[in-house]
Coordinates of C-alpha atoms in Angstrom, one line a residue:
M1482 CA 8.7 -29.6 -13.6
H1483 CA 7.8 -28.5 -17.1
N1484 CA 4.7 -26.5 -18.0
D1485 CA 3.0 -24.7 -20.8
F1486 CA 2.2 -21.4 -19.1
D1487 CA 2.4 -18.3 -21.2
V1488 CA 2.9 -16.1 -18.1
V1489 CA 3.9 -16.8 -14.5
I1490 CA 2.9 -14.1 -12.0
I1491 CA 4.4 -14.0 -8.6
G1492 CA 2.0 -12.3 -6.3
S1493 CA -1.8 -11.9 -6.5
G1494 CA -2.4 -8.4 -5.2
A1495 CA -2.7 -5.0 -6.9
G1496 CA 0.2 -5.5 -9.2
G1497 CA -0.4 -9.1 -10.2
A1498 CA -4.1 -9.7 -10.4
P1499 CA -4.9 -7.2 -13.2
V1500 CA -2.3 -8.9 -15.4
A1501 CA -3.7 -12.3 -14.6
H1502 CA -7.3 -11.2 -15.2
T1503 CA -6.5 -9.6 -18.5
L1504 CA -4.4 -12.4 -19.9
A1505 CA -6.6 -15.3 -18.7
Q1506 CA -9.7 -13.7 -20.2
A1507 CA -7.8 -13.4 -23.5
G1508 CA -7.1 -17.2 -23.4
K1509 CA -3.5 -17.1 -22.4
A1510 CA -2.2 -19.8 -20.0
V1511 CA -1.7 -18.0 -16.7
L1512 CA -0.1 -19.2 -13.4
V1513 CA -0.3 -17.1 -10.3
I1514 CA 2.0 -18.1 -7.4
E1515 CA 1.0 -16.8 -4.0
K1516 CA 3.0 -17.1 -0.8
G1517 CA -0.1 -17.1 1.4
P1518 CA -3.4 -19.0 1.6
L1519 CA -6.7 -18.4 -0.1
F1520 CA -9.3 -16.9 2.2
R1521 CA -12.9 -17.0 0.9
P1522 CA -15.8 -14.7 1.8
Q1523 CA -19.1 -16.3 2.9
Y1524 CA -20.7 -16.4 -0.5
Q1525 CA -17.9 -18.6 -1.9
S1526 CA -17.6 -21.0 1.1
P1527 CA -19.4 -24.3 1.0
N1528 CA -20.5 -24.0 4.6
G1529 CA -21.4 -20.3 4.3
L1530 CA -18.7 -19.3 6.8
S1531 CA -15.9 -16.9 5.8
D1532 CA -12.3 -18.0 6.2
F1533 CA -11.5 -14.7 7.9
K1534 CA -10.8 -14.8 11.6
R1535 CA -11.4 -11.1 12.6
D1536 CA -7.8 -10.8 13.7
E1537 CA -6.1 -10.5 10.3
L1538 CA -3.9 -7.6 11.4
F1539 CA -4.4 -7.5 15.2
A1540 CA -2.3 -10.4 16.3
T1541 CA -4.1 -11.9 19.3
G1542 CA -2.2 -15.2 19.7
P1543 CA 0.4 -16.0 22.4
E1544 CA 3.1 -13.5 23.1
K1545 CA 6.4 -14.2 21.4
R1546 CA 9.9 -12.7 21.7
I1547 CA 12.2 -11.4 18.9
R1548 CA 15.1 -13.9 18.5
V1549 CA 16.8 -12.4 15.4
P1550 CA 20.5 -12.4 16.0
G1551 CA 22.2 -9.0 16.1
V1552 CA 19.2 -6.7 16.3
S1553 CA 18.9 -4.2 19.0
N1554 CA 15.3 -5.1 19.8
W1555 CA 16.3 -8.7 20.6
G1556 CA 13.9 -10.1 23.3
E1557 CA 11.1 -7.6 22.8
S1558 CA 7.6 -9.0 22.7
Y1559 CA 5.4 -9.3 19.6
Y1560 CA 2.3 -11.1 18.5
S1561 CA 2.0 -13.0 15.2
S1562 CA -0.8 -12.5 12.7
H1563 CA -2.0 -15.3 10.5
V1564 CA -1.7 -13.3 7.3
E1565 CA 1.8 -12.0 7.9
P1566 CA 5.0 -14.0 8.5
D1567 CA 6.2 -14.8 12.0
L1568 CA 8.8 -12.1 12.8
N1569 CA 11.5 -14.6 13.7
D1570 CA 10.9 -16.6 10.5
E1571 CA 11.0 -13.8 8.0
P1572 CA 12.1 -10.5 9.5
H1573 CA 12.5 -7.2 7.8
I1574 CA 15.4 -5.2 9.3
Y1575 CA 15.5 -1.4 9.4
Q1576 CA 18.2 1.0 10.5
G1577 CA 17.0 3.1 13.3
E1578 CA 17.8 6.8 13.9
D1579 CA 20.5 5.7 16.3
G1580 CA 22.2 3.6 13.6
R1581 CA 21.2 0.3 15.2
D1582 CA 19.3 -2.4 13.4
R1583 CA 15.8 -3.5 14.5
A1584 CA 13.6 -6.4 13.3
T1585 CA 10.2 -5.2 12.1
I1586 CA 7.0 -6.6 10.5
E1587 CA 6.7 -3.3 8.5
G1588 CA 6.8 -3.8 4.8
Y1589 CA 4.6 -6.9 4.7
T1590 CA 1.2 -6.0 3.5
A1591 CA -0.6 -9.4 3.7
Q1592 CA 0.5 -12.8 2.7
V1593 CA -2.9 -14.0 1.4
V1594 CA -4.5 -14.2 -2.1
G1595 CA -5.3 -10.6 -2.8
G1596 CA -2.4 -9.3 -0.9
G1597 CA -2.8 -5.9 0.8
T1598 CA -6.1 -5.3 -0.9
Q1599 CA -7.6 -7.8 1.5
L1600 CA -6.9 -5.6 4.5
Y1601 CA -6.7 -2.0 3.2
G1602 CA -9.4 0.5 3.9
G1603 CA -10.1 0.7 0.1
V1604 CA -9.3 4.3 -0.5
S1605 CA -8.8 4.3 -4.3
L1606 CA -7.7 7.8 -5.5
R1607 CA -6.2 8.6 -8.8
Y1608 CA -2.9 10.5 -8.8
C1609 CA -3.1 14.1 -10.1
P1610 CA -1.5 14.9 -13.5
I1611 CA 1.3 16.9 -11.8
D1612 CA 2.4 13.7 -9.9
F1613 CA 3.6 12.4 -13.3
C1614 CA 5.9 15.3 -14.1
L1615 CA 7.5 16.5 -10.8
G1616 CA 10.9 16.5 -12.3
S1617 CA 10.1 19.1 -15.0
F1618 CA 7.8 21.0 -12.7
N1619 CA 10.6 21.6 -10.1
A1620 CA 13.6 21.9 -12.5
E1621 CA 13.7 25.7 -12.7
R1622 CA 11.9 26.6 -9.5
T1623 CA 13.5 29.2 -7.2
D1624 CA 10.8 29.2 -4.5
L1625 CA 11.4 25.7 -3.1
K1626 CA 11.9 25.6 0.7
D1627 CA 13.8 23.3 3.0
D1628 CA 16.1 21.9 0.2
P1629 CA 19.5 23.4 1.0
A1630 CA 21.5 20.8 -1.0
G1631 CA 19.3 20.9 -4.1
D1632 CA 18.2 17.3 -3.7
I1633 CA 14.8 17.9 -5.2
R1634 CA 16.0 19.4 -8.5
R1635 CA 18.7 16.7 -8.7
E1636 CA 16.6 13.7 -7.8
A1637 CA 13.0 14.3 -8.9
R1638 CA 12.0 12.4 -12.1
D1639 CA 9.1 12.6 -14.5
W1640 CA 7.4 9.3 -15.2
P1641 CA 8.0 8.0 -18.7
I1642 CA 4.2 8.0 -19.1
T1643 CA 1.7 10.8 -18.5
Y1644 CA -1.6 11.0 -16.7
A1645 CA -3.3 10.9 -20.2
D1646 CA -1.5 7.7 -20.9
L1647 CA -2.8 6.1 -17.7
E1648 CA -6.3 7.6 -17.7
P1649 CA -8.0 4.9 -19.7
Y1650 CA -6.6 2.3 -17.4
Y1651 CA -7.8 4.2 -14.3
G1652 CA -11.2 3.9 -15.8
R1653 CA -10.8 0.2 -16.5
A1654 CA -9.6 -0.4 -12.9
E1655 CA -12.6 1.5 -11.5
R1656 CA -15.0 -0.4 -13.6
L1657 CA -13.6 -3.9 -13.1
I1658 CA -12.7 -3.6 -9.5
G1659 CA -15.8 -2.0 -8.2
I1660 CA -15.4 1.5 -6.6
N1661 CA -17.9 3.9 -5.1
G1662 CA -17.3 7.7 -4.9
T1663 CA -17.9 11.0 -6.8
R1664 CA -15.9 12.7 -9.6
S1665 CA -17.1 16.3 -9.0
G1666 CA -14.6 18.3 -7.0
Q1667 CA -11.6 16.1 -8.0
A1668 CA -8.6 17.9 -9.7
K1669 CA -8.2 15.2 -12.3
P1670 CA -9.7 14.7 -15.8
F1671 CA -12.0 11.7 -16.2
G1672 CA -12.7 10.0 -19.5
G1673 CA -15.8 8.3 -18.1
D1674 CA -17.7 7.8 -14.8
Y1675 CA -17.3 4.3 -13.5
Y1676 CA -18.1 5.0 -9.9
Q1677 CA -20.9 3.4 -8.0
R1678 CA -23.0 5.7 -5.8
P1679 CA -21.5 6.3 -2.4
L1680 CA -23.4 5.4 0.7
P1681 CA -24.6 8.2 3.0
P1682 CA -21.7 9.5 5.1
N1683 CA -21.4 8.8 8.8
A1684 CA -22.8 11.6 10.9
I1685 CA -19.4 12.4 12.4
S1686 CA -18.1 13.3 9.0
D1687 CA -20.4 16.3 8.9
Y1688 CA -17.7 18.2 10.9
V1689 CA -15.2 17.6 8.1
K1690 CA -17.5 18.7 5.3
T1691 CA -18.3 21.8 7.3
G1692 CA -14.6 22.6 7.8
L1693 CA -13.8 22.0 4.1
D1694 CA -16.6 24.3 3.0
A1695 CA -15.7 27.0 5.6
L1696 CA -12.2 27.1 4.2
G1697 CA -13.3 27.1 0.6
L1698 CA -11.7 23.7 -0.2
A1699 CA -13.4 21.8 -3.0
S1700 CA -14.4 18.4 -1.7
Y1701 CA -15.7 15.1 -3.0
R1702 CA -16.8 11.7 -1.7
T1703 CA -13.7 9.6 -1.2
P1704 CA -13.5 6.8 -3.8
L1705 CA -13.5 3.5 -2.0
A1706 CA -13.1 0.0 -3.2
V1707 CA -16.3 -1.3 -1.8
I1708 CA -19.3 -2.1 -3.9
T1709 CA -22.6 -0.4 -3.1
E1710 CA -24.6 -1.9 -6.0
D1711 CA -24.5 -5.2 -7.8
H1712 CA -21.2 -5.5 -9.7
A1713 CA -21.6 -7.4 -13.0
P1714 CA -17.9 -7.8 -13.9
S1715 CA -17.2 -9.8 -10.7
G1716 CA -20.7 -11.3 -10.3
R1717 CA -21.0 -9.9 -6.7
C1718 CA -24.4 -8.9 -5.4
I1719 CA -25.4 -6.4 -2.7
P1720 CA -27.6 -7.7 0.1
A1721 CA -31.1 -6.3 0.4
E1722 CA -29.8 -3.9 3.1
S1723 CA -27.1 -2.1 1.2
E1724 CA -25.7 -0.3 4.2
V1725 CA -24.5 -3.7 5.5
A1726 CA -21.3 -2.7 3.7
K1727 CA -20.7 -0.1 6.3
S1728 CA -18.5 -1.9 8.9
G1729 CA -15.6 -0.9 11.0
F1730 CA -14.1 -4.2 10.0
I1731 CA -13.7 -3.1 6.4
N1732 CA -10.6 -1.1 7.3
R1733 CA -7.6 -3.3 8.4
Y1734 CA -9.6 -6.5 8.4
G1735 CA -10.7 -9.0 5.7
D1736 CA -14.3 -8.6 4.6
P1737 CA -16.3 -11.8 5.1
L1738 CA -19.1 -10.5 2.9
G1739 CA -16.9 -9.9 -0.2
L1740 CA -18.2 -6.4 -0.6
K1741 CA -14.7 -4.9 -0.3
S1742 CA -13.2 -5.1 -3.8
N1743 CA -10.0 -7.0 -3.0
T1744 CA -8.3 -8.5 -6.1
W1745 CA -9.5 -12.0 -5.2
V1746 CA -13.2 -11.3 -5.4
S1747 CA -13.0 -8.6 -8.1
L1748 CA -10.4 -9.8 -10.6
L1749 CA -9.3 -13.4 -9.9
T1750 CA -12.6 -15.0 -9.0
P1751 CA -14.0 -14.2 -12.5
V1752 CA -11.2 -16.2 -14.1
S1753 CA -10.6 -18.8 -11.4
R1754 CA -12.7 -21.5 -13.1
L1755 CA -11.0 -21.1 -16.6
E1756 CA -9.0 -24.1 -17.7
N1757 CA -6.2 -21.8 -18.7
F1758 CA -5.8 -20.3 -15.2
A1759 CA -3.9 -21.8 -12.3
L1760 CA -3.4 -20.5 -8.7
W1761 CA -0.8 -22.0 -6.5
T1762 CA -1.2 -20.9 -2.9
N1763 CA 1.2 -21.3 0.0
C1764 CA 4.2 -21.4 -2.4
V1765 CA 7.3 -19.2 -1.9
V1766 CA 9.4 -18.3 -4.9
T1767 CA 13.0 -18.2 -3.7
H1768 CA 14.8 -17.1 -6.8
L1769 CA 14.8 -16.9 -10.6
G1770 CA 17.1 -18.4 -13.1
C1771 CA 18.5 -16.6 -16.2
A1772 CA 19.7 -18.1 -19.4
P1773 CA 22.3 -16.4 -21.6
G1774 CA 20.7 -13.7 -23.6
G1775 CA 18.6 -12.4 -20.6
R1776 CA 15.7 -14.8 -20.7
I1777 CA 14.2 -16.0 -17.4
D1778 CA 13.9 -19.8 -18.1
R1779 CA 13.3 -21.2 -14.7
L1780 CA 12.2 -20.3 -11.2
F1781 CA 12.7 -22.0 -7.9
Y1782 CA 10.1 -22.2 -5.1
R1783 CA 9.1 -23.9 -1.9
D1784 CA 5.8 -25.9 -2.2
P1785 CA 3.3 -25.9 0.7
S1786 CA 5.2 -28.6 2.5
G1787 CA 8.4 -26.5 2.3
A1788 CA 10.1 -28.8 -0.3
A1789 CA 12.4 -27.1 -2.8
R1790 CA 11.0 -27.2 -6.3
R1791 CA 12.0 -26.0 -9.8
L1792 CA 9.7 -24.8 -12.5
D1793 CA 11.0 -24.7 -16.1
L1794 CA 9.4 -22.1 -18.4
K1795 CA 8.6 -22.7 -22.0
P1796 CA 10.2 -20.5 -24.7
G1797 CA 8.3 -17.3 -25.0
A1798 CA 6.9 -17.3 -21.5
V1799 CA 6.9 -14.2 -19.4
V1800 CA 7.6 -13.7 -15.7
V1801 CA 5.8 -10.9 -13.8
V1802 CA 7.1 -10.1 -10.3
A1803 CA 4.5 -8.4 -8.1
C1804 CA 5.4 -9.3 -4.5
S1805 CA 5.1 -5.8 -3.1
A1806 CA 8.1 -3.6 -3.5
I1807 CA 10.4 -4.7 -0.7
E1808 CA 9.9 -8.4 -1.4
S1809 CA 10.1 -7.9 -5.1
V1810 CA 13.5 -6.0 -4.8
R1811 CA 14.6 -8.7 -2.4
L1812 CA 13.6 -11.5 -4.9
L1813 CA 15.6 -9.9 -7.6
A1814 CA 18.6 -9.4 -5.4
L1815 CA 18.4 -13.0 -4.2
S1816 CA 18.3 -14.2 -7.8
A1817 CA 21.5 -12.2 -8.4
L1818 CA 23.2 -14.0 -5.6
A1819 CA 22.2 -17.3 -7.1
G1820 CA 23.3 -16.7 -10.6
A1821 CA 26.1 -14.7 -12.3
E1822 CA 24.1 -14.0 -15.5
F1823 CA 21.2 -12.6 -13.5
D1824 CA 23.6 -10.6 -11.3
R1825 CA 25.4 -9.0 -14.2
R1826 CA 22.1 -7.9 -15.9
I1827 CA 20.1 -6.7 -12.9
H1828 CA 23.1 -4.8 -11.5
H1829 CA 24.1 -3.1 -14.8
N1830 CA 23.8 0.1 -12.8
D1831 CA 23.6 0.8 -9.1
L1832 CA 19.8 1.4 -9.0
L1833 CA 18.2 -1.9 -7.9
G1834 CA 16.8 -1.2 -4.4
A1835 CA 17.7 2.5 -4.6
Y1836 CA 15.1 5.3 -4.3
F1837 CA 12.9 3.3 -2.0
L1838 CA 9.8 5.4 -1.3
T1839 CA 6.8 5.5 1.0
H1840 CA 4.6 8.5 1.7
C1841 CA 4.7 11.5 3.9
L1842 CA 1.8 10.7 6.2
G1843 CA 0.2 12.4 9.1
G1844 CA -2.8 14.5 10.1
A1845 CA -4.7 15.8 13.1
E1846 CA -7.4 14.6 15.4
A1847 CA -10.0 16.2 17.6
I1848 CA -12.7 15.1 20.0
M1849 CA -16.1 16.1 18.7
H1850 CA -19.1 17.1 20.7
R1851 CA -21.3 14.2 19.9
R1852 CA -20.8 10.4 19.9
C1853 CA -21.4 8.5 16.7
D1854 CA -21.4 4.9 15.9
K1855 CA -18.2 4.9 13.8
S1856 CA -18.4 1.1 13.5
R1857 CA -21.1 1.7 10.9
S1858 CA -18.9 3.4 8.4
L1859 CA -16.5 2.9 5.6
D1860 CA -12.9 4.1 5.8
S1861 CA -13.4 7.7 4.6
D1862 CA -16.2 10.0 3.6
W1863 CA -14.7 13.2 2.3
A1864 CA -11.5 14.2 0.5
T1865 CA -10.0 17.3 -1.1
D1866 CA -7.3 17.8 -3.8
A1867 CA -6.8 21.5 -2.7
C1868 CA -3.2 20.9 -1.6
Q1869 CA -2.1 19.5 -4.9
S1870 CA -2.6 22.5 -7.2
E1871 CA 0.4 24.4 -8.7
A1872 CA -0.8 27.5 -7.0
F1873 CA -0.7 25.8 -3.6
L1874 CA 2.8 24.4 -4.2
H1875 CA 4.2 27.8 -5.3
Q1876 CA 2.5 29.5 -2.3
T1877 CA 3.9 27.1 0.2
G1878 CA 7.3 26.2 -1.4
L1879 CA 6.5 22.5 -1.5
W1880 CA 7.9 20.4 -4.3
A1881 CA 4.8 18.2 -4.5
G1882 CA 1.4 18.1 -2.8
G1883 CA -0.9 15.5 -1.4
V1884 CA -4.5 14.5 -0.8
I1885 CA -6.4 15.2 2.4
Y1886 CA -9.3 13.0 3.6
N1887 CA -11.0 12.1 6.8
N1888 CA -10.6 8.7 8.6
T1889 CA -14.2 8.0 9.4
S1890 CA -13.6 4.4 10.6
D1891 CA -10.3 5.2 12.4
Q1892 CA -10.6 4.1 16.0
A1893 CA -14.1 2.8 15.3
L1894 CA -13.6 -0.3 17.4
P1895 CA -12.3 -0.4 21.0
L1896 CA -9.3 -2.5 19.9
S1897 CA -8.4 0.3 17.4
L1898 CA -8.0 2.8 20.2
A1899 CA -5.3 0.6 21.7
R1900 CA -3.6 0.2 18.4
T1901 CA -3.6 3.9 17.4
H1902 CA -3.2 5.6 20.7
G1903 CA 0.0 7.7 20.3
S1904 CA 0.3 6.5 16.7
Q1905 CA 2.3 3.5 17.7
D1906 CA 1.0 1.2 15.0
L1907 CA 2.2 -2.3 14.1
D1908 CA 5.5 -2.8 15.8
T1909 CA 4.5 -1.5 19.2
I1910 CA 0.9 -2.8 19.6
W1911 CA -0.3 -2.4 23.2
R1912 CA 2.9 -0.5 24.1
A1913 CA 1.0 2.8 23.7
F1914 CA -1.2 1.9 26.7
E1915 CA 1.7 0.3 28.6
G1916 CA 3.8 3.4 28.2
D1917 CA 1.0 5.9 29.1
T1918 CA 1.0 5.4 32.8
R1919 CA -1.8 8.0 33.2
L1920 CA -4.3 5.5 31.8
L1921 CA -4.8 3.3 34.8
G1922 CA -8.1 2.5 36.5
E1923 CA -10.6 5.3 36.3
P1924 CA -8.5 7.4 33.9
L1925 CA -8.5 4.5 31.4
I1926 CA -12.3 4.3 31.7
D1927 CA -12.5 8.1 31.3
F1928 CA -10.3 7.9 28.2
L1929 CA -12.5 5.3 26.6
D1930 CA -15.6 7.2 27.5
Q1931 CA -14.2 10.4 26.1
S1932 CA -12.7 8.9 22.9
F1933 CA -14.9 6.1 21.7
G1934 CA -17.1 7.3 18.9
T1935 CA -16.0 10.9 19.3
L1936 CA -12.5 11.0 18.0
L1937 CA -12.3 12.3 14.5
S1938 CA -9.1 12.4 12.4
V1939 CA -8.2 14.1 9.1
C1940 CA -5.1 12.8 7.4
F1941 CA -2.9 13.6 4.5
M1942 CA -1.0 11.5 1.9
A1943 CA 1.9 13.3 0.1
N1944 CA 4.9 12.6 -2.0
Q1945 CA 8.2 11.8 -0.3
V1946 CA 11.4 13.3 -1.8
P1947 CA 13.2 10.5 -3.7
L1948 CA 16.8 9.9 -2.4
K1949 CA 19.2 7.3 -3.7
S1950 CA 20.4 6.6 -0.1
N1951 CA 16.9 5.4 0.7
R1952 CA 17.1 1.8 -0.4
I1953 CA 16.2 -1.8 0.0
A1954 CA 19.2 -4.1 0.3
L1955 CA 20.0 -7.6 1.6
H1956 CA 21.0 -7.6 5.2
P1957 CA 24.6 -8.8 5.8
S1958 CA 23.7 -11.2 8.6
A1959 CA 20.0 -11.5 9.4
R1960 CA 18.4 -14.5 7.6
D1961 CA 14.9 -15.9 7.1
K1962 CA 13.9 -19.5 8.0
W1963 CA 15.2 -20.7 4.6
N1964 CA 18.6 -19.1 5.3
R1965 CA 18.2 -16.4 2.8
P1966 CA 19.3 -12.8 3.6
A1967 CA 16.5 -10.7 5.0
A1968 CA 15.4 -7.4 3.5
Y1969 CA 17.2 -4.4 4.9
I1970 CA 15.4 -1.1 4.9
V1971 CA 17.7 2.0 5.0
K1972 CA 15.6 5.1 5.0
Q1973 CA 15.5 8.6 6.4
W1974 CA 13.3 11.6 6.0
H1975 CA 14.5 14.6 4.0
P1976 CA 14.2 18.0 5.7
H1977 CA 11.6 18.9 3.0
D1978 CA 9.6 15.8 4.0
I1979 CA 9.4 17.0 7.6
A1980 CA 8.5 20.5 6.6
A1981 CA 5.8 19.2 4.3
M1982 CA 4.3 16.9 6.9
N1983 CA 4.2 19.7 9.5
L1984 CA 2.5 22.1 7.0
L1985 CA 0.0 19.5 5.8
A1986 CA -0.8 18.4 9.3
E1987 CA -1.7 22.0 10.1
Q1988 CA -4.0 22.0 7.1
C1989 CA -5.8 19.0 8.5
A1990 CA -6.0 20.7 11.9
R1991 CA -7.6 23.8 10.3
I1992 CA -10.3 21.6 8.7
L1993 CA -11.2 20.2 12.1
R1994 CA -11.1 23.5 13.9
F1995 CA -13.4 25.1 11.4
G1996 CA -15.8 22.1 11.4
A1997 CA -17.8 24.1 14.0
D1998 CA -21.2 23.4 15.3
P1999 CA -23.4 26.3 16.4
V2000 CA -23.2 25.5 20.1
H2001 CA -19.6 24.5 20.8
G2002 CA -17.7 26.5 18.2
R2003 CA -14.3 25.4 17.0
H2004 CA -12.9 22.1 18.3
P2005 CA -9.6 21.9 20.1
I2006 CA -7.0 19.7 18.4
E2007 CA -5.9 16.7 20.5
G2008 CA -2.8 16.1 18.4
Q2009 CA -1.3 16.7 15.0
G2010 CA 1.9 15.9 13.1
G2011 CA 3.6 13.5 10.7
V2012 CA 5.0 10.0 10.9
H2013 CA 8.5 11.4 11.4
L2014 CA 7.5 12.0 15.0
A2015 CA 6.8 8.3 15.8
P2016 CA 9.3 6.4 18.0
N2017 CA 10.0 4.1 15.1
A2018 CA 9.8 6.8 12.5
R2019 CA 12.4 5.2 10.2
A2020 CA 10.1 2.2 9.6
R2021 CA 6.9 4.2 9.2
I2022 CA 5.8 3.0 5.8
A2023 CA 2.0 2.4 6.3
N2024 CA 2.2 -0.4 3.8
H2025 CA 2.7 2.1 1.0
I2026 CA 5.8 0.3 -0.3
L2027 CA 7.0 2.0 -3.4
G2028 CA 10.2 2.5 -5.5
G2029 CA 13.3 0.4 -5.5
A2030 CA 13.0 -0.6 -9.1
R2031 CA 11.9 2.6 -10.8
F2032 CA 10.9 2.7 -14.5
G2033 CA 12.2 5.3 -16.9
A2034 CA 13.2 6.1 -20.5
D2035 CA 16.9 5.9 -19.8
P2036 CA 18.6 2.5 -19.0
A2037 CA 21.3 4.3 -17.1
D2038 CA 18.8 6.0 -14.9
S2039 CA 16.3 3.3 -14.2
V2040 CA 15.8 -0.4 -13.5
L2041 CA 12.7 -0.9 -15.7
D2042 CA 11.8 0.4 -19.1
P2043 CA 8.5 2.2 -19.7
T2044 CA 6.7 -1.1 -20.0
C2045 CA 8.1 -2.2 -16.6
R2046 CA 10.4 -4.8 -18.2
A2047 CA 13.9 -5.0 -16.6
W2048 CA 16.2 -3.4 -19.0
Q2049 CA 18.6 -6.2 -19.7
F2050 CA 16.1 -9.0 -19.6
D2051 CA 13.9 -10.3 -22.3
N2052 CA 10.9 -11.5 -20.3
L2053 CA 11.1 -10.1 -16.8
Y2054 CA 8.5 -7.5 -15.7
V2055 CA 7.8 -5.9 -12.3
T2056 CA 4.3 -4.5 -11.8
D2057 CA 3.9 -3.7 -8.1
G2058 CA 4.6 -0.3 -6.5
S2059 CA 8.4 -0.7 -7.0
F2060 CA 8.1 0.8 -10.5
M2061 CA 7.3 4.3 -9.2
P2062 CA 10.0 7.0 -9.5
T2063 CA 8.0 9.3 -7.3
S2064 CA 5.4 8.2 -4.7
G2065 CA 2.4 10.2 -5.8
G2066 CA 0.1 12.4 -3.7
A2067 CA -2.5 9.8 -2.8
N2068 CA -2.9 6.2 -1.8
P2069 CA -1.1 4.1 -4.4
T2070 CA -3.2 1.0 -4.9
L2071 CA -5.4 2.3 -7.8
T2072 CA -2.4 3.6 -9.7
I2073 CA -0.6 0.2 -9.2
Q2074 CA -3.7 -1.5 -10.6
A2075 CA -4.1 0.9 -13.5
N2076 CA -0.5 0.5 -14.5
A2077 CA -0.8 -3.3 -14.2
F2078 CA -3.7 -3.2 -16.7
R2079 CA -1.5 -1.1 -19.0
I2080 CA 1.3 -3.7 -18.8
A2081 CA -1.2 -6.4 -19.4
D2082 CA -2.2 -4.9 -22.7
H2083 CA 1.5 -4.7 -23.7
L2084 CA 1.9 -8.4 -22.8
L2085 CA -1.2 -9.3 -24.9
A2086 CA 0.5 -7.8 -27.9
R2087 CA 3.7 -9.7 -27.1
I2088 CA 2.6 -13.2 -26.1

């Protein structure tokens, strides 16, 4: 099939949609290829009904059994979600702490137009300036702790751009996407204020604000990708009752009202009716073809019927890969298997797939002394950058810091209690209750009565130490339903990661303890820690899928150049989270979007 597209973008989420939006509005011929379907909110649907089913992440269909040959969790039960692949059809494989391989759904955000922005809680924080220069910050330090082999000084890298370079694009993203929050109290410079006003916080968040103030930690209202006012760039309007945006379904579910600023409603809808824009849904790109000289001149895909197709690109066309880091790295590796020219160029060094990153995650939770309706809330109300200052890092011996914020909507719905009890999360849904034999009969009723609307958690999001051994590869035997090698996640936590998680979890606990009320005093902590403590800790990635194709100024030390172009290719760019050489001390979505807007400007000058 021949076409006249100027740019073909694979993926419609945070890394792909800003490029599509910018180039389409500039009159370029844009094709977006998305593996999943298009789900529309109510205001876009002819019958007024949303396409969302309220079980986007909680898979409530029939029980299935893992049948991936060779994995140690063969035969275990799982439940499919209609926005993620069936685990038997398209597994990710990770290497457990015991060295055995396990099939997992981790690493898939959401296969739907808008990607993970359809299901995330919308926390949209900027990285701090220090996140861009952790290599130079740590190069001569003598006060680092828990780094006996000197991995941090050896492996930390500065980004080839600075915060100042990205700041205008942060502003563009905040304006075009639609984000509410406050600037005051943030440890980052702002060139303009594009936030909408935040809604009044949920009453249970008062405890967090009290704790932050008691400890002298500067706080601000958490920036969230949810509109609270009419949003002219996307044409979205707020209902008469603006607080209708407060819903426990905002976090981890698709938003039927379209108030959550996923990339479909915020960036792609405004260009969707342009004659120069095309969106192909339910199409899977299987590999790319490379001509001599390093130009991607064709791509191969499966159409919605599953039939194999080929798309030939016109001279001068550009290909942007934005499938989310694991699948983007896998697509590049699969393309190398299919063609010697691609293989030689993408593997000119040993870095494709290396330095895979997620985040150090964790926190603390406590039972508060009053019950609140947490279903009427957004994902978070208060945040602090206090654990990202240079003074804090030198005081604690950490190589990098992280943001702390409260999870207002966490466990807001009864089903959420089942999912998060014991921090089991995706792979082990329901197993938390199955394994906790105390929760039978009256004790289960007592647990629900004690916890529902009273549990309050404060979490942290911090940089993970980059290690070359943490990588995404192709599994030697596990295959997907098209007989392609599955992605293989090889990952471990550095001792410094574990120390950082323990330290930051205690910071979260202190906030909760000091969130006192005049009658009951300090609140006992129900639990605290980091994701390294989970039974499936090796796969704990929380959909923050980063690294594996890092950018840099040196072709010997990176996969992508500073414009996110693959070094030995003329027209191949990668704009999802895989470009990051360090993971940053906050949720990554806004930074991925801002960088994608930056790359879009570069492509405008090129095409």
